[in-house]
XYZ file of C-alpha atoms in Angstrom:
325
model
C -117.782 -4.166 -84.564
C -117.855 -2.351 -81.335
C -115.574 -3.500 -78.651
C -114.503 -1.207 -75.472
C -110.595 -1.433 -75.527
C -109.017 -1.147 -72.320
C -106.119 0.967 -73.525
C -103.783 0.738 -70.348
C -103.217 0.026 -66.645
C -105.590 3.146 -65.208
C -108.759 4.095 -63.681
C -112.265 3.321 -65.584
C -111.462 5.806 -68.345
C -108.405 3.910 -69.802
C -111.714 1.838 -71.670
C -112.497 3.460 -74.411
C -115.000 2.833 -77.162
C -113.746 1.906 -80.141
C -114.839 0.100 -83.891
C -112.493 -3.110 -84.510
C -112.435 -5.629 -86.988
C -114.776 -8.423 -86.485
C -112.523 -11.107 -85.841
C -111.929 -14.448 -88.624
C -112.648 -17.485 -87.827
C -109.802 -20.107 -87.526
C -109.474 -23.434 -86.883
C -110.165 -24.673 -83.382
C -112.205 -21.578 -82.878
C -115.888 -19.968 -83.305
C -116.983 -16.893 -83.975
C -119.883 -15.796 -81.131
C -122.100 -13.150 -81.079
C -122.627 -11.558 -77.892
C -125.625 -10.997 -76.439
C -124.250 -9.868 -72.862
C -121.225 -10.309 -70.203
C -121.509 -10.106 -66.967
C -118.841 -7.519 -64.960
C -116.480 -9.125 -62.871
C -113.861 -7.828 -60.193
C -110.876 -9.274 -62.005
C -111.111 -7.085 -64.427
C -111.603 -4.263 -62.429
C -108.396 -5.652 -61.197
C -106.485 -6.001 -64.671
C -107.782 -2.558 -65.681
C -106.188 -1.286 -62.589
C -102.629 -3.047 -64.014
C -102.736 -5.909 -60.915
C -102.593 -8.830 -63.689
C -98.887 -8.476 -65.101
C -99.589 -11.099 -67.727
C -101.824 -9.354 -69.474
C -100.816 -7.010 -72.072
C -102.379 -3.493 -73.653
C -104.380 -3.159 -75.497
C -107.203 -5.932 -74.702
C -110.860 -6.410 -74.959
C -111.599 -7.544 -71.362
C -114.435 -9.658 -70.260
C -113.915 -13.122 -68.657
C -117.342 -14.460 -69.346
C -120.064 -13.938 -72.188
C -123.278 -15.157 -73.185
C -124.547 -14.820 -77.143
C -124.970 -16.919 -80.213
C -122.634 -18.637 -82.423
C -122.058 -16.442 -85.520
C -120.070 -18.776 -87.884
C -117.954 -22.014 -86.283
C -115.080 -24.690 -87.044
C -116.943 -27.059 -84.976
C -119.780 -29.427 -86.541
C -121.578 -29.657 -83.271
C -121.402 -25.549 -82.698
C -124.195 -24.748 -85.800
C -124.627 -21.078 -86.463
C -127.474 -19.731 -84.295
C -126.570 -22.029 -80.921
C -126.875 -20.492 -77.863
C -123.618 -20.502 -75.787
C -121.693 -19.533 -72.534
C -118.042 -18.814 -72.462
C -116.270 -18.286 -68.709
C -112.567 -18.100 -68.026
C -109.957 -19.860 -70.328
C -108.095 -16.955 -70.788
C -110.614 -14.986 -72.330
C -110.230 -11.066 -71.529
C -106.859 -11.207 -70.817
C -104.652 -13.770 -73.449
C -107.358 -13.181 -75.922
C -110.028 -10.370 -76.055
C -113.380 -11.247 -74.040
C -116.487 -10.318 -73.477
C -116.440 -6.150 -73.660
C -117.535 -6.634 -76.929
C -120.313 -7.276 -80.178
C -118.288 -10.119 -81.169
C -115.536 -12.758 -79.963
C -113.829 -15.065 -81.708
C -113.583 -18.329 -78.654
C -111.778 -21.572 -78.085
C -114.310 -24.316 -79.226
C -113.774 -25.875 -76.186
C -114.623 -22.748 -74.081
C -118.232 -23.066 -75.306
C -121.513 -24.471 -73.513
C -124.062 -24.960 -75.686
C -127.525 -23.875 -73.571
C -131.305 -24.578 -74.451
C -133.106 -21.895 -72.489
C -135.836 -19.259 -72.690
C -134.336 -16.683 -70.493
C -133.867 -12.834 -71.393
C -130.302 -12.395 -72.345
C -129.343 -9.867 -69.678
C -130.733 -12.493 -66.797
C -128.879 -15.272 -68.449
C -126.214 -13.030 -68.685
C -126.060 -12.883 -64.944
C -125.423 -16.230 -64.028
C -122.318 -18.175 -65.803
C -119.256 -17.041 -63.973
C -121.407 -16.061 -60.468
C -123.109 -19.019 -60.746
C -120.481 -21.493 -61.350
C -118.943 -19.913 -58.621
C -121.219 -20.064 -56.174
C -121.795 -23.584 -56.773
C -118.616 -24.660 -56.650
C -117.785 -23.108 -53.776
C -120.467 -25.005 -52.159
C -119.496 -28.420 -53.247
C -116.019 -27.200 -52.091
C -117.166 -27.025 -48.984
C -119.254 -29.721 -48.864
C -122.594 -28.463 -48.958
C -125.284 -30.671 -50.503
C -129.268 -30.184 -51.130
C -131.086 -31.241 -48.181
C -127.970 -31.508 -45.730
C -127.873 -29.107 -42.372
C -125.493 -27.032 -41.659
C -125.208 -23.341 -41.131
C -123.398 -20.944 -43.214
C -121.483 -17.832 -43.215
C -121.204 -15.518 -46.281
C -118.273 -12.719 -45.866
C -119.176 -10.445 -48.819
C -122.560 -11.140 -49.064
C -123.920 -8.674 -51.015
C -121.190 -9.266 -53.851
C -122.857 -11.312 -57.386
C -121.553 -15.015 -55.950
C -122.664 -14.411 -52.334
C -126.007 -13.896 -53.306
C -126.066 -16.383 -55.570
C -124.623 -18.739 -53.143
C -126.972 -17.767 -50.728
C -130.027 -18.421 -53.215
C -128.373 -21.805 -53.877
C -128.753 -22.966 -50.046
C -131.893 -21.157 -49.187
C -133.069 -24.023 -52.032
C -130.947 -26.474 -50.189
C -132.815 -25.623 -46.419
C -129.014 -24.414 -45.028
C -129.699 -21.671 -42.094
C -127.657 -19.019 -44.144
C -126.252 -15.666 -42.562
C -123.932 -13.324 -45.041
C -122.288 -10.041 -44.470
C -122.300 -6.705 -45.884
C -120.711 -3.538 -45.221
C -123.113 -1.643 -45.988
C -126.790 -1.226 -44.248
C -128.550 -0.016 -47.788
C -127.906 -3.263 -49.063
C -129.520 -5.709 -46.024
C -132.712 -6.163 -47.869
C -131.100 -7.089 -51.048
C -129.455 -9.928 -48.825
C -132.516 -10.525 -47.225
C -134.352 -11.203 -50.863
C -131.896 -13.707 -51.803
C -133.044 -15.712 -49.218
C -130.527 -14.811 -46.667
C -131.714 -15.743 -42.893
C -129.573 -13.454 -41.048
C -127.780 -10.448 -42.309
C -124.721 -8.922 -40.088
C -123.090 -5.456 -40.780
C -119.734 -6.095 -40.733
C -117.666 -2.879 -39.008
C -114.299 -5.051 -39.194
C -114.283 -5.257 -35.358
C -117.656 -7.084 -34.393
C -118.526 -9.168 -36.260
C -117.290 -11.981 -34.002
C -120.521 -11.125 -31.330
C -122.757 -10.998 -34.409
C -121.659 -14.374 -35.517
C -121.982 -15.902 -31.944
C -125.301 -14.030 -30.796
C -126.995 -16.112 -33.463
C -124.568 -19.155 -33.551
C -122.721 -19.461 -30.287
C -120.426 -22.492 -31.492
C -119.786 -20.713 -34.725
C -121.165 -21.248 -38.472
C -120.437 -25.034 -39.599
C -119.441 -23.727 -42.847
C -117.724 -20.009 -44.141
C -117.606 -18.475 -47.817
C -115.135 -16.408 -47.409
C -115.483 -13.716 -50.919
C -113.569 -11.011 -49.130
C -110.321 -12.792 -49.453
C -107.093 -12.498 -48.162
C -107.902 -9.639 -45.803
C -110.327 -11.744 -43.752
C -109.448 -15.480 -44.429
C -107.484 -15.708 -40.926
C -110.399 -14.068 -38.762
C -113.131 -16.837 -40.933
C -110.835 -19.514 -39.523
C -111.713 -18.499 -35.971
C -115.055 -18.074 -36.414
C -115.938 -21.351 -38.121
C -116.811 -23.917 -35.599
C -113.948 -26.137 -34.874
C -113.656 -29.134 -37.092
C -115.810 -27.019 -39.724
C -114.714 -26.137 -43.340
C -114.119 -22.070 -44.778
C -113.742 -21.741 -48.234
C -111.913 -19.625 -49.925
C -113.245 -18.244 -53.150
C -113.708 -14.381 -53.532
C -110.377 -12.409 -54.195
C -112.248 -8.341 -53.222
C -108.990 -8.220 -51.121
C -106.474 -9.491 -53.164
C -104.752 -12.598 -54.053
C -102.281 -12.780 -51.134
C -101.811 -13.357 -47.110
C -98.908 -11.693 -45.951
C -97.089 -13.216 -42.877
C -99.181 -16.647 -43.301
C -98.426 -19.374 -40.777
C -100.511 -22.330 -41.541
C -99.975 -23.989 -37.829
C -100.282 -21.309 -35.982
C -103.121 -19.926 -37.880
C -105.554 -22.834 -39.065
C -107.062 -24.565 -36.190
C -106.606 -27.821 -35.488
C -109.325 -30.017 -37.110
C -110.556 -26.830 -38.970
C -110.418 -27.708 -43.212
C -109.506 -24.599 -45.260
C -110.405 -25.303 -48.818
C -110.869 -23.204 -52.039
C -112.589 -22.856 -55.608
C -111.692 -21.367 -58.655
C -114.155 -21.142 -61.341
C -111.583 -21.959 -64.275
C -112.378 -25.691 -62.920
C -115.923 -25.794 -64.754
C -115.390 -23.952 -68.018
C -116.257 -25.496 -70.986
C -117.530 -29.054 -70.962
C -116.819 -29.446 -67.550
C -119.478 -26.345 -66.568
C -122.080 -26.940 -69.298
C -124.073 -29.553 -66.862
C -123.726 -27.544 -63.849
C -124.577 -24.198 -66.087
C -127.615 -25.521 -67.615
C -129.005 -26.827 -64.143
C -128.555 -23.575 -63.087
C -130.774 -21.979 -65.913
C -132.992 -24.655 -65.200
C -133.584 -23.804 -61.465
C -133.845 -20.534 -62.954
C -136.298 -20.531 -65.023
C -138.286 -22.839 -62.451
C -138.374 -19.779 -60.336
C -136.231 -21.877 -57.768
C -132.735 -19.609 -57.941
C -133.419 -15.974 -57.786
C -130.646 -14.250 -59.873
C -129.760 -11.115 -58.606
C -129.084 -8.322 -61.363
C -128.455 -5.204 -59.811
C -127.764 -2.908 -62.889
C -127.881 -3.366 -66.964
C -125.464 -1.189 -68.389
C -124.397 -0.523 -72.605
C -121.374 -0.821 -73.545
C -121.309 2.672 -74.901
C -121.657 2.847 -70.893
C -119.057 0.624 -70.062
C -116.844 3.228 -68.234
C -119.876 4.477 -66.091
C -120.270 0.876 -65.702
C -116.875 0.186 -64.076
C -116.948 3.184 -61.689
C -119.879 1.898 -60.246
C -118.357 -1.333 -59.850
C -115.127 0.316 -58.220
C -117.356 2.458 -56.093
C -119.050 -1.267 -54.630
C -122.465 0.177 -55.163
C -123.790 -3.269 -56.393
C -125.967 -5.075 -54.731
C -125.857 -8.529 -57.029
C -124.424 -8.832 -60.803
C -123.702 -5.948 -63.200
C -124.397 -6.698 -66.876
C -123.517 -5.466 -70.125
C -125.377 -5.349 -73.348
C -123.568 -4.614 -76.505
């Protein structure tokens, strides 16, 4: 099979392309086909040697979508469709990068669905994400509220932001960049703010004078001080994306987390396996209702996949990269 190999801690050329045995099945395990993975920022991240329990060389890919070639588990049949985020995958044991992966059993969702596999592809880990964060911060269809997205224009902000635009929340989200406002704006974003790093404060307020009720802070650890002084006092920011890294230097919860303010967060190894496949397959529901508007920015092949990860690296997506084996 072909599988890109990330060789080493490096830039995007330590993956290289490379034929590998198809894996055996064991017990406790199934052998999936894979139809498509979607490209995350963690493993830009372990490419780049910033995840010091993985080891070289590894398949990497954290989330896949594809069929179930040949399984140890009666109610995996050959031919189901499945999703597989997190667990471990792409960095104990080799992900998604790949035309095959041999899984967990209980990493799999089973799906029923009709959508292409590069769309569907799109939406398990961002998804998830996205949703989770939103229950995290408490966030429910047909509540009010207004919410702030810090790294808007990243996979999970615009898929969090297509998620409340179907819940009626007054959304605004942030991007760095002005080339990719109307992307925002087409995931049902109601305000879009540039954000310079030093003004986004009078953006914020010029719109919402008391602050946002809610923030989804994706930036990370670079910003998560500054989102607790612009959400509204008493409000709730969530913590989710990690764009920034993992840590806050010099963090003084007292000093730093107003009083009343709730600072939460949301990881998406919470809903993998069994514990995703309701949430997952609502979301390919809404989907395919035309109610959530995935956002896929770029398909790339995995022959492609080191093009693939510069672009990434370069933060020229507006939405979800994919990759087709």
């Amino acid at each position: 099979m072909k599988a890109a190999v990330c060789v080493r801690a490096g830039g995007p050329e330590v993956l290289e392309l490379r034929e590998l045995p198809v894996p055996e099945v064991r017990e406790g395990w199934s052998l999936v086909r894979i139809k498509g993975a979607g490209l995350n920022r963690s493993e830009l991240r372990t490419r780049q040697g910033h995840s010091p329990d993985v080891k070289f060389p590894r398949v990497l890919g954290i989330e896949c979508v594809g069929v179930v070639a040949a399984s140890t588990d009666p109610l995996l049949p050959e031919g189901t469709t499945v999703a597989a985020v997190m667990g471990e995958m792409g960095r104990q044991f080799d992900g998604g990068y790949a035309e095959y992966a041999l899984l967990p059993n209980s990493l799999l969702m089973p799906l029923t669905t009709t959508l292409p596999w590069d769309v569907l592809a799109a939406l398990p880990e961002t998804y998830l994400t996205a949703q989770g964060s939103l229950d995290a911060l408490g966030i429910e269809p047909g509540g009010k509220g207004r919410l702030l997205i810090r790294g808007g224009t990243s996979s999970v902000g615009m898929a969090a932001a297509s998620i409340a635009a179907g819940y009626g929340i007054e959304t605004a989200a942030t991007t760095r960049r002005r080339d990719k406002t109307d992307a925002a704006a087409a995931a049902g974003v109601d305000h879009v703010l540039l954000d310079d790093g030093e003004h986004l404060a009078d953006g914020v307020h010029e719109i919402w004078p008391e602050g946002p009720d809610y923030v989804l802070d994706l930036v990370g650890t670079a910003t998560a001080v500054d989102s607790l002084r612009l959400v509204r006092r008493g409000g709730t920011v969530c913590m989710t994306g990690t764009l920034s890294g993992w840590l806050i230097p010099d963090f003084e919860p007292v000093a730093m987390i107003p009083s009343g303010t709730r600072l939460t967060a949301f990881h998406s190894d919470n809903v993998k396996g069994s514990a995703g496949r309701p949430l997952l397959q609502h979301v390919v529901d809404e989907v395919e209702a035309g109610v959530y508007r995935p956002n896929v920015d770029r398909v790339f092949a995995l022959d492609d996949i080191v093009a693939a990860h510069r672009y990434m690296e370069d933060n020229r997506a507006a939405g979800k990269l994919v990759v087709l084996p």
